[in-house]
Amino acid sequence: MTPSDRAAKTMHLAAHFPGLNSTTVWADPRSGSQIEFSSFEHLARTAERGLFDFFFLAEGLRLREHNGRIHDLDVVGRPESITVLNALAAVTERLGLAATVNATFNEPYELARRLASLDHLSGGRAAWNVVTSSDAFTGENFRRGGYLDRADRYTRAAEFVATARELWDAWPDGGASGTPGTFDHTGPQFRISGRFGVPRSPQGHPVIIQAGDSDEGREFAASAADIIFTRHGTLESGRAFYADVKRRLADYGRAPQDLKIMPGVTYVLGDTAAEAQEKATEIRRQQVSPQTAILTLEQIWGVDLSGYDPDGPLPDIDPDPDSGRVQGRVRHGDPGALAAKWRALSEEKGLSIRQTVIEATGRQSFIGTPEAVAEEMAAFVRAGAADGFILVPHLTPGGLDEFVDRVVPLLQERGAFRTRYEGRTLREHLGLSRPGEKSSAASGT
């Protein structure tokens, strides 16, 4: 392998702060606060020590409910993402800082200003994970509660991102010494004009991240995103997704390197393969308790399943597609089709409810010795199944420590990961160009 070949195959790594998902093991005595700043600081400092590209914060806009009560696995009191990242900017130097912010329940001027401010305060390390929402339950927290049809959510998001970029481009390069330029946007979703209040930031535009696997999500990522956060359980499915999304870039005048594909993954390490597998099995059992298994099943079936035995077979009743039993959590796909898929899995392998949930909900995991995990991750990137990975540890805040201490050095030895930061901005870490000033108004203005 030549030096240029090796450079082309180096991976990108990011750290996801765990919490609002079934990955987190709450009962582990090493599990710390989801609220105290020290938890965010510990994970971010570890990621920077490991030379990761960025630190990633997910966020929900309303506490999830189950049977009218706050869901047992929700986090009550989690601070707002951009506020946390502004604080982390002061205790890190090179690590990118990515906030999840909803494009349905925010406005371009206000959010563009907050993200540009983070980019300035961090010296060019801001990123925005663009998410959408179409459920009325979340919308009840906002003035236009539930108004947005599901089919329109990406339409609004695409115009939102384009409008934010117009605002970031309003100032010329040259920082505060430049003259604030005007913006004037008229489109189906937004009609705004004025002068943008924040000078052009170090990256020009914060990095745009998009999470999604639907056809419309892939198209949105190909047209507007710098990173797509996805989930694929096998090398084959990862390669198919990678090829499909990269192929779409040409339709928007973009090159394959303009979009990084980074699936979310977990890892479990052991001194032997058997030890790692034993640890992984125990972690999955902790992640999916008997109670969690029933709650997860109710999210699909939409009916009360509290009378079912978690160690017994799946329900033989049909799901209720119009159920409001679970609020604030997306039901992925058609409930009937998903229930049929789970039944087939259960029958094929003779799995109970809990065992089915454990197998069906597990994300891509790398399990083995540090050497085996390093080689498998590098192989995914070499094979064109990913440009890197967003690690989702199962413990807060120390869940990343072992990976940084034991796997990162092995990736570096293989030439699969950087040995130092070459630049200062997140765009430089990712090998993304800095956007230039637009010569004309964007489409729709």
CSV table of C-alpha atoms in Angstrom, one decimal:
chain,number,residue,atom,x,y,z
A,1,MET,CA,0.0,0.0,0.0
A,2,THR,CA,1.5,3.4,-1.0
A,3,PRO,CA,1.4,6.4,1.3
A,4,SER,CA,-1.4,8.0,-0.9
A,5,ASP,CA,-3.5,4.8,-0.8
A,6,ARG,CA,-3.0,4.6,3.0
A,7,ALA,CA,-4.1,8.2,3.4
A,8,ALA,CA,-7.2,7.6,1.3
A,9,LYS,CA,-8.3,4.8,3.6
A,10,THR,CA,-7.8,6.6,7.0
A,11,MET,CA,-11.0,6.7,8.9
A,12,HIS,CA,-12.9,9.4,10.8
A,13,LEU,CA,-14.1,8.8,14.3
A,14,ALA,CA,-16.7,10.6,16.5
A,15,ALA,CA,-18.1,10.1,19.9
A,16,HIS,CA,-21.8,10.1,20.7
A,17,PHE,CA,-22.8,11.1,24.2
A,18,PRO,CA,-25.1,8.2,25.3
A,19,GLY,CA,-28.5,8.7,26.9
A,20,LEU,CA,-31.8,8.7,25.0
A,21,ASN,CA,-31.5,5.2,23.6
A,22,SER,CA,-31.5,1.5,24.5
A,23,THR,CA,-27.7,1.4,24.3
A,24,THR,CA,-27.1,3.0,27.7
A,25,VAL,CA,-26.7,0.6,30.7
A,26,TRP,CA,-28.2,2.7,33.5
A,27,ALA,CA,-27.8,0.1,36.2
A,28,ASP,CA,-24.0,-0.3,35.9
A,29,PRO,CA,-22.3,1.2,39.0
A,30,ARG,CA,-19.9,3.1,36.7
A,31,SER,CA,-22.8,4.9,35.0
A,32,GLY,CA,-22.6,8.6,35.9
A,33,SER,CA,-24.8,11.7,35.6
A,34,GLN,CA,-26.5,12.6,32.3
A,35,ILE,CA,-26.8,16.2,33.5
A,36,GLU,CA,-23.7,17.3,35.3
A,37,PHE,CA,-21.2,19.2,33.1
A,38,SER,CA,-18.4,16.9,34.3
A,39,SER,CA,-19.9,14.0,32.4
A,40,PHE,CA,-19.9,15.9,29.1
A,41,GLU,CA,-16.4,17.2,29.8
A,42,HIS,CA,-15.0,13.7,30.6
A,43,LEU,CA,-16.3,12.2,27.4
A,44,ALA,CA,-15.2,15.2,25.2
A,45,ARG,CA,-11.7,15.2,26.7
A,46,THR,CA,-11.4,11.5,26.1
A,47,ALA,CA,-12.5,11.9,22.5
A,48,GLU,CA,-10.0,14.7,22.0
A,49,ARG,CA,-7.2,12.6,23.6
A,50,GLY,CA,-8.1,10.0,21.0
A,51,LEU,CA,-7.9,12.5,18.2
A,52,PHE,CA,-11.5,12.1,17.3
A,53,ASP,CA,-13.1,14.3,14.7
A,54,PHE,CA,-16.1,15.4,16.7
A,55,PHE,CA,-18.3,15.0,19.8
A,56,PHE,CA,-21.9,14.4,19.0
A,57,LEU,CA,-24.9,15.4,21.2
A,58,ALA,CA,-28.4,14.0,20.4
A,59,GLU,CA,-31.5,15.9,21.7
A,60,GLY,CA,-35.2,15.5,22.1
A,61,LEU,CA,-37.7,18.3,22.2
A,62,ARG,CA,-40.2,16.7,24.5
A,63,LEU,CA,-39.9,14.0,27.2
A,64,ARG,CA,-41.2,10.7,25.8
A,65,GLU,CA,-44.3,9.2,27.4
A,66,HIS,CA,-45.6,5.7,27.7
A,67,ASN,CA,-49.1,5.2,28.9
A,68,GLY,CA,-49.3,8.9,29.8
A,69,ARG,CA,-46.2,8.7,32.0
A,70,ILE,CA,-42.6,9.7,31.4
A,71,HIS,CA,-40.8,6.9,29.7
A,72,ASP,CA,-38.5,5.0,32.1
A,73,LEU,CA,-35.5,5.4,29.8
A,74,ASP,CA,-35.8,9.1,29.2
A,75,VAL,CA,-33.5,11.6,30.7
A,76,VAL,CA,-35.2,14.3,32.7
A,77,GLY,CA,-33.2,17.5,33.0
A,78,ARG,CA,-30.7,17.1,30.1
A,79,PRO,CA,-29.2,20.5,29.3
A,80,GLU,CA,-29.8,22.0,25.8
A,81,SER,CA,-27.2,20.9,23.3
A,82,ILE,CA,-25.7,24.1,22.0
A,83,THR,CA,-25.4,25.5,25.5
A,84,VAL,CA,-23.4,22.4,26.5
A,85,LEU,CA,-21.2,22.6,23.4
A,86,ASN,CA,-20.4,26.3,24.0
A,87,ALA,CA,-19.1,25.3,27.5
A,88,LEU,CA,-17.1,22.4,26.0
A,89,ALA,CA,-15.5,24.8,23.5
A,90,ALA,CA,-13.6,26.3,26.5
A,91,VAL,CA,-12.2,23.0,27.7
A,92,THR,CA,-11.2,21.5,24.3
A,93,GLU,CA,-9.0,22.7,21.6
A,94,ARG,CA,-9.4,20.7,18.4
A,95,LEU,CA,-12.4,18.5,18.9
A,96,GLY,CA,-15.5,19.2,16.7
A,97,LEU,CA,-18.7,20.0,18.5
A,98,ALA,CA,-21.9,18.7,16.9
A,99,ALA,CA,-25.4,19.7,18.1
A,100,THR,CA,-28.7,18.0,17.1
A,101,VAL,CA,-31.2,20.8,16.4
A,102,ASN,CA,-34.7,20.3,14.9
A,103,ALA,CA,-35.4,22.1,11.6
A,104,THR,CA,-39.2,21.8,12.1
A,105,PHE,CA,-39.5,23.8,15.3
A,106,ASN,CA,-36.8,26.5,14.9
A,107,GLU,CA,-36.3,29.5,12.6
A,108,PRO,CA,-33.3,30.1,10.3
A,109,TYR,CA,-32.1,33.4,11.6
A,110,GLU,CA,-32.1,32.5,15.3
A,111,LEU,CA,-30.4,29.1,14.7
A,112,ALA,CA,-27.9,30.3,12.1
A,113,ARG,CA,-26.8,33.0,14.7
A,114,ARG,CA,-26.4,30.4,17.5
A,115,LEU,CA,-24.4,28.0,15.3
A,116,ALA,CA,-22.2,30.8,13.9
A,117,SER,CA,-21.6,31.9,17.4
A,118,LEU,CA,-20.5,28.4,18.5
A,119,ASP,CA,-18.2,28.3,15.4
A,120,HIS,CA,-16.5,31.6,16.5
A,121,LEU,CA,-16.2,30.6,20.1
A,122,SER,CA,-14.7,27.2,19.3
A,123,GLY,CA,-12.4,28.5,16.5
A,124,GLY,CA,-14.2,26.7,13.7
A,125,ARG,CA,-15.4,23.4,15.3
A,126,ALA,CA,-19.2,23.7,15.1
A,127,ALA,CA,-21.5,21.2,13.4
A,128,TRP,CA,-25.3,20.9,13.1
A,129,ASN,CA,-27.1,17.5,13.0
A,130,VAL,CA,-30.3,18.4,11.1
A,131,VAL,CA,-33.3,16.5,12.3
A,132,THR,CA,-37.0,16.8,11.5
A,133,SER,CA,-40.3,16.0,13.3
A,134,SER,CA,-43.9,15.5,12.1
A,135,ASP,CA,-45.6,14.3,15.3
A,136,ALA,CA,-48.2,16.4,16.9
A,137,PHE,CA,-47.1,15.3,20.4
A,138,THR,CA,-43.7,17.0,20.1
A,139,GLY,CA,-45.4,19.9,18.3
A,140,GLU,CA,-47.6,20.7,21.3
A,141,ASN,CA,-44.6,22.3,22.9
A,142,PHE,CA,-44.5,24.8,20.1
A,143,ARG,CA,-46.8,27.4,18.6
A,144,ARG,CA,-47.4,25.5,15.4
A,145,GLY,CA,-47.9,22.2,17.1
A,146,GLY,CA,-48.4,19.3,14.8
A,147,TYR,CA,-49.0,21.5,11.7
A,148,LEU,CA,-46.4,19.9,9.5
A,149,ASP,CA,-47.3,17.0,7.3
A,150,ARG,CA,-44.8,14.2,7.3
A,151,ALA,CA,-44.3,14.6,3.6
A,152,ASP,CA,-43.2,18.2,4.1
A,153,ARG,CA,-40.6,17.7,6.8
A,154,TYR,CA,-37.6,17.3,4.4
A,155,THR,CA,-39.0,20.1,2.2
A,156,ARG,CA,-38.8,22.5,5.1
A,157,ALA,CA,-35.4,21.1,6.3
A,158,ALA,CA,-33.9,21.6,2.8
A,159,GLU,CA,-35.0,25.2,2.6
A,160,PHE,CA,-34.0,25.7,6.2
A,161,VAL,CA,-30.4,24.6,5.5
A,162,ALA,CA,-30.2,26.6,2.3
A,163,THR,CA,-31.5,29.7,4.1
A,164,ALA,CA,-29.0,29.3,6.9
A,165,ARG,CA,-26.2,29.1,4.4
A,166,GLU,CA,-27.5,32.4,2.8
A,167,LEU,CA,-27.3,34.0,6.2
A,168,TRP,CA,-23.7,32.7,6.9
A,169,ASP,CA,-22.7,34.0,3.5
A,170,ALA,CA,-24.1,37.5,4.1
A,171,TRP,CA,-20.8,38.7,5.6
A,172,PRO,CA,-17.7,38.7,3.3
A,173,ASP,CA,-14.6,36.8,4.4
A,174,GLY,CA,-12.5,38.9,6.7
A,175,GLY,CA,-14.3,38.5,10.0
A,176,ALA,CA,-15.6,41.5,12.0
A,177,SER,CA,-13.7,43.9,9.8
A,178,GLY,CA,-16.1,43.3,6.9
A,179,THR,CA,-19.3,45.0,6.4
A,180,PRO,CA,-22.5,43.1,7.3
A,181,GLY,CA,-24.2,42.1,4.1
A,182,THR,CA,-27.9,41.9,3.5
A,183,PHE,CA,-30.0,38.8,3.0
A,184,ASP,CA,-33.4,38.6,1.3
A,185,HIS,CA,-35.0,35.2,1.1
A,186,THR,CA,-38.5,34.4,-0.2
A,187,GLY,CA,-39.5,30.8,-0.4
A,188,PRO,CA,-42.4,28.4,0.4
A,189,GLN,CA,-41.3,28.0,4.0
A,190,PHE,CA,-39.5,31.3,4.9
A,191,ARG,CA,-39.7,34.9,3.9
A,192,ILE,CA,-37.0,36.9,5.7
A,193,SER,CA,-34.7,39.9,5.0
A,194,GLY,CA,-32.3,42.1,6.8
A,195,ARG,CA,-28.6,42.0,7.9
A,196,PHE,CA,-27.0,39.0,9.6
A,197,GLY,CA,-25.7,39.9,13.1
A,198,VAL,CA,-22.6,37.6,13.3
A,199,PRO,CA,-19.5,37.9,11.1
A,200,ARG,CA,-18.5,35.1,8.8
A,201,SER,CA,-17.2,32.3,11.0
A,202,PRO,CA,-13.9,30.4,10.8
A,203,GLN,CA,-15.4,27.5,8.8
A,204,GLY,CA,-17.6,29.7,6.6
A,205,HIS,CA,-20.5,27.3,7.3
A,206,PRO,CA,-20.7,24.9,10.3
A,207,VAL,CA,-20.5,21.3,9.2
A,208,ILE,CA,-24.0,19.8,8.3
A,209,ILE,CA,-24.8,16.3,9.6
A,210,GLN,CA,-28.0,14.4,8.6
A,211,ALA,CA,-29.3,11.2,10.2
A,212,GLY,CA,-31.6,9.0,8.1
A,213,ASP,CA,-31.9,5.9,5.9
A,214,SER,CA,-35.1,6.6,3.9
A,215,ASP,CA,-34.9,7.4,0.3
A,216,GLU,CA,-35.8,11.0,1.0
A,217,GLY,CA,-33.2,11.2,3.8
A,218,ARG,CA,-30.5,9.9,1.4
A,219,GLU,CA,-31.5,12.4,-1.2
A,220,PHE,CA,-31.4,15.2,1.4
A,221,ALA,CA,-28.0,14.1,2.6
A,222,ALA,CA,-26.6,14.0,-1.0
A,223,SER,CA,-27.9,17.5,-1.7
A,224,ALA,CA,-27.1,19.3,1.5
A,225,ALA,CA,-25.1,17.3,4.1
A,226,ASP,CA,-21.4,17.0,4.8
A,227,ILE,CA,-21.8,13.8,7.0
A,228,ILE,CA,-24.6,11.2,7.1
A,229,PHE,CA,-25.1,9.4,10.4
A,230,THR,CA,-26.5,6.0,9.5
A,231,ARG,CA,-26.9,2.4,10.8
A,232,HIS,CA,-26.1,-0.8,9.0
A,233,GLY,CA,-25.5,-4.1,10.6
A,234,THR,CA,-23.4,-5.9,8.0
A,235,LEU,CA,-20.5,-5.2,5.6
A,236,GLU,CA,-22.8,-6.0,2.7
A,237,SER,CA,-25.6,-3.6,3.7
A,238,GLY,CA,-23.0,-0.9,4.5
A,239,ARG,CA,-21.4,-1.2,1.1
A,240,ALA,CA,-24.8,-1.0,-0.6
A,241,PHE,CA,-25.8,2.1,1.3
A,242,TYR,CA,-22.4,3.7,0.8
A,243,ALA,CA,-22.5,3.1,-3.0
A,244,ASP,CA,-26.1,4.4,-3.3
A,245,VAL,CA,-25.6,7.6,-1.4
A,246,LYS,CA,-22.2,8.4,-3.0
A,247,ARG,CA,-23.8,7.8,-6.5
A,248,ARG,CA,-26.4,10.5,-5.8
A,249,LEU,CA,-23.8,13.2,-5.1
A,250,ALA,CA,-23.1,13.7,-8.8
A,251,ASP,CA,-26.7,14.9,-9.4
A,252,TYR,CA,-25.9,17.9,-7.2
A,253,GLY,CA,-22.5,18.7,-8.7
A,254,ARG,CA,-20.7,17.1,-5.7
A,255,ALA,CA,-17.8,14.7,-5.5
A,256,PRO,CA,-17.7,11.4,-3.4
A,257,GLN,CA,-15.3,13.0,-0.9
A,258,ASP,CA,-17.8,15.8,-0.2
A,259,LEU,CA,-20.0,13.6,2.0
A,260,LYS,CA,-18.7,11.4,4.8
A,261,ILE,CA,-20.7,8.3,5.7
A,262,MET,CA,-20.3,7.4,9.4
A,263,PRO,CA,-22.5,4.7,10.8
A,264,GLY,CA,-23.2,4.6,14.6
A,265,VAL,CA,-21.5,1.6,16.2
A,266,THR,CA,-20.9,0.1,19.6
A,267,TYR,CA,-17.9,-1.9,20.7
A,268,VAL,CA,-17.0,-4.5,23.4
A,269,LEU,CA,-13.4,-5.5,24.1
A,270,GLY,CA,-11.9,-8.5,25.8
A,271,ASP,CA,-8.5,-10.1,26.2
A,272,THR,CA,-9.8,-13.0,24.2
A,273,ALA,CA,-12.6,-13.4,21.6
A,274,ALA,CA,-14.6,-15.6,24.0
A,275,GLU,CA,-14.2,-13.0,26.9
A,276,ALA,CA,-15.4,-10.2,24.6
A,277,GLN,CA,-18.4,-12.2,23.4
A,278,GLU,CA,-19.3,-13.1,27.0
A,279,LYS,CA,-19.1,-9.4,28.0
A,280,ALA,CA,-21.2,-8.4,24.9
A,281,THR,CA,-23.9,-10.9,25.8
A,282,GLU,CA,-24.1,-9.6,29.4
A,283,ILE,CA,-24.2,-5.9,28.2
A,284,ARG,CA,-27.1,-6.7,25.8
A,285,ARG,CA,-29.0,-8.3,28.7
A,286,GLN,CA,-28.4,-5.2,30.8
A,287,GLN,CA,-29.5,-2.9,27.9
A,288,VAL,CA,-32.8,-4.9,27.4
A,289,SER,CA,-34.2,-5.8,30.8
A,290,PRO,CA,-37.5,-7.7,30.9
A,291,GLN,CA,-39.4,-4.4,31.5
A,292,THR,CA,-37.5,-2.7,28.6
A,293,ALA,CA,-38.4,-5.7,26.3
A,294,ILE,CA,-42.1,-5.3,26.9
A,295,LEU,CA,-41.9,-1.5,26.5
A,296,THR,CA,-40.0,-1.8,23.2
A,297,LEU,CA,-42.6,-4.3,21.9
A,298,GLU,CA,-45.4,-1.9,22.9
A,299,GLN,CA,-43.8,0.8,20.8
A,300,ILE,CA,-44.5,-1.4,17.7
A,301,TRP,CA,-47.7,-3.1,18.7
A,302,GLY,CA,-49.2,0.1,20.2
A,303,VAL,CA,-51.2,-1.9,22.7
A,304,ASP,CA,-50.9,-2.9,26.4
A,305,LEU,CA,-48.6,-6.0,26.5
A,306,SER,CA,-47.9,-5.9,30.3
A,307,GLY,CA,-49.6,-9.2,30.7
A,308,TYR,CA,-47.1,-11.0,28.4
A,309,ASP,CA,-44.1,-12.9,29.7
A,310,PRO,CA,-40.8,-11.4,28.5
A,311,ASP,CA,-39.4,-14.9,28.4
A,312,GLY,CA,-42.4,-16.2,26.4
A,313,PRO,CA,-43.4,-16.0,22.7
A,314,LEU,CA,-44.3,-12.8,20.8
A,315,PRO,CA,-47.9,-11.7,20.8
A,316,ASP,CA,-50.2,-13.3,18.3
A,317,ILE,CA,-52.3,-10.2,17.9
A,318,ASP,CA,-52.0,-7.5,15.2
A,319,PRO,CA,-50.4,-4.1,16.0
A,320,ASP,CA,-52.6,-1.0,16.2
A,321,PRO,CA,-51.1,1.4,13.6
A,322,ASP,CA,-53.0,4.4,14.9
A,323,SER,CA,-52.1,3.9,18.6
A,324,GLY,CA,-51.2,6.9,20.7
A,325,ARG,CA,-49.8,4.7,23.5
A,326,VAL,CA,-46.2,5.8,22.9
A,327,GLN,CA,-45.7,9.5,22.5
A,328,GLY,CA,-42.5,11.3,21.4
A,329,ARG,CA,-40.8,8.4,19.8
A,330,VAL,CA,-40.7,7.7,16.1
A,331,ARG,CA,-42.3,4.4,15.0
A,332,HIS,CA,-40.0,3.3,12.2
A,333,GLY,CA,-41.9,1.9,9.2
A,334,ASP,CA,-45.2,0.0,9.1
A,335,PRO,CA,-46.0,-1.6,12.4
A,336,GLY,CA,-47.6,-4.6,10.8
A,337,ALA,CA,-44.6,-5.2,8.5
A,338,LEU,CA,-42.2,-4.8,11.4
A,339,ALA,CA,-44.2,-7.1,13.7
A,340,ALA,CA,-44.2,-9.8,10.9
A,341,LYS,CA,-40.4,-9.4,10.5
A,342,TRP,CA,-39.9,-9.8,14.3
A,343,ARG,CA,-42.2,-12.9,14.4
A,344,ALA,CA,-40.3,-14.5,11.5
A,345,LEU,CA,-37.0,-13.9,13.4
A,346,SER,CA,-38.5,-15.3,16.6
A,347,GLU,CA,-39.8,-18.4,14.9
A,348,GLU,CA,-36.7,-19.0,12.9
A,349,LYS,CA,-34.4,-18.9,16.0
A,350,GLY,CA,-36.8,-19.9,18.7
A,351,LEU,CA,-36.5,-16.6,20.5
A,352,SER,CA,-38.6,-15.2,23.4
A,353,ILE,CA,-39.8,-11.6,23.5
A,354,ARG,CA,-36.7,-10.4,25.3
A,355,GLN,CA,-34.4,-12.4,23.1
A,356,THR,CA,-36.1,-11.1,20.0
A,357,VAL,CA,-35.8,-7.5,21.1
A,358,ILE,CA,-32.1,-8.0,22.0
A,359,GLU,CA,-31.3,-9.4,18.6
A,360,ALA,CA,-33.6,-7.1,16.5
A,361,THR,CA,-32.6,-3.8,18.2
A,362,GLY,CA,-28.8,-4.2,18.4
A,363,ARG,CA,-26.8,-1.7,16.3
A,364,GLN,CA,-23.7,-2.6,14.5
A,365,SER,CA,-21.1,-3.8,17.1
A,366,PHE,CA,-17.5,-4.6,16.9
A,367,ILE,CA,-16.8,-7.3,19.4
A,368,GLY,CA,-13.4,-9.0,20.1
A,369,THR,CA,-9.9,-8.3,21.2
A,370,PRO,CA,-8.5,-4.8,20.5
A,371,GLU,CA,-6.5,-6.2,17.6
A,372,ALA,CA,-9.5,-7.8,16.0
A,373,VAL,CA,-11.7,-4.8,16.5
A,374,ALA,CA,-9.1,-2.5,15.0
A,375,GLU,CA,-8.7,-4.7,12.0
A,376,GLU,CA,-12.5,-5.1,11.4
A,377,MET,CA,-13.1,-1.4,11.6
A,378,ALA,CA,-10.2,-0.8,9.1
A,379,ALA,CA,-11.6,-3.5,6.8
A,380,PHE,CA,-15.0,-1.7,6.7
A,381,VAL,CA,-13.4,1.5,5.5
A,382,ARG,CA,-11.1,-0.3,3.0
A,383,ALA,CA,-14.1,-2.2,1.6
A,384,GLY,CA,-16.1,1.0,1.0
A,385,ALA,CA,-18.8,0.4,3.7
A,386,ALA,CA,-18.0,3.6,5.7
A,387,ASP,CA,-15.7,6.6,5.8
A,388,GLY,CA,-15.6,6.2,9.6
A,389,PHE,CA,-17.7,5.6,12.7
A,390,ILE,CA,-19.7,7.4,15.4
A,391,LEU,CA,-19.0,5.4,18.5
A,392,VAL,CA,-22.0,5.0,20.9
A,393,PRO,CA,-20.6,3.8,24.3
A,394,HIS,CA,-22.9,2.0,26.7
A,395,LEU,CA,-21.6,3.9,29.8
A,396,THR,CA,-21.6,7.6,30.8
A,397,PRO,CA,-19.1,9.2,31.0
A,398,GLY,CA,-16.2,6.6,30.9
A,399,GLY,CA,-17.5,4.4,28.1
A,400,LEU,CA,-15.0,5.7,25.5
A,401,ASP,CA,-11.8,5.4,27.7
A,402,GLU,CA,-11.0,1.7,26.9
A,403,PHE,CA,-11.4,2.3,23.1
A,404,VAL,CA,-9.1,5.3,23.1
A,405,ASP,CA,-6.5,3.5,25.3
A,406,ARG,CA,-6.5,0.1,23.5
A,407,VAL,CA,-7.9,0.4,20.0
A,408,VAL,CA,-6.8,3.8,18.7
A,409,PRO,CA,-3.1,3.0,19.0
A,410,LEU,CA,-3.6,-0.1,16.9
A,411,LEU,CA,-5.5,1.8,14.3
A,412,GLN,CA,-2.7,4.3,14.1
A,413,GLU,CA,-0.1,1.5,13.7
A,414,ARG,CA,-2.1,0.2,10.7
A,415,GLY,CA,-2.1,3.7,9.2
A,416,ALA,CA,-5.9,3.6,9.5
A,417,PHE,CA,-6.2,6.7,11.8
A,418,ARG,CA,-4.4,10.0,12.3
A,419,THR,CA,-1.5,10.3,14.8
A,420,ARG,CA,-2.1,14.0,15.3
A,421,TYR,CA,-4.5,16.7,14.3
A,422,GLU,CA,-3.3,18.3,11.1
A,423,GLY,CA,-5.7,21.3,11.2
A,424,ARG,CA,-7.7,23.3,13.7
A,425,THR,CA,-11.2,23.3,12.2
A,426,LEU,CA,-13.7,20.4,11.9
A,427,ARG,CA,-13.8,20.9,8.2
A,428,GLU,CA,-10.0,20.4,8.1
A,429,HIS,CA,-10.3,17.2,10.2
A,430,LEU,CA,-12.8,15.8,7.8
A,431,GLY,CA,-11.0,16.9,4.6
A,432,LEU,CA,-13.9,19.1,3.6
A,433,SER,CA,-13.4,22.4,1.7
A,434,ARG,CA,-14.3,25.7,3.2
A,435,PRO,CA,-17.4,27.1,1.5
A,436,GLY,CA,-16.7,30.3,-0.5
A,437,GLU,CA,-19.0,33.2,-0.7
A,438,LYS,CA,-22.0,32.7,-2.9
A,439,SER,CA,-21.9,34.8,-6.1
A,440,SER,CA,-25.7,34.9,-6.3
A,441,ALA,CA,-28.8,34.3,-4.2
A,442,ALA,CA,-29.7,30.6,-3.7
A,443,SER,CA,-32.6,29.1,-5.4
A,444,GLY,CA,-35.9,30.3,-4.0
A,445,THR,CA,-34.7,33.8,-3.1
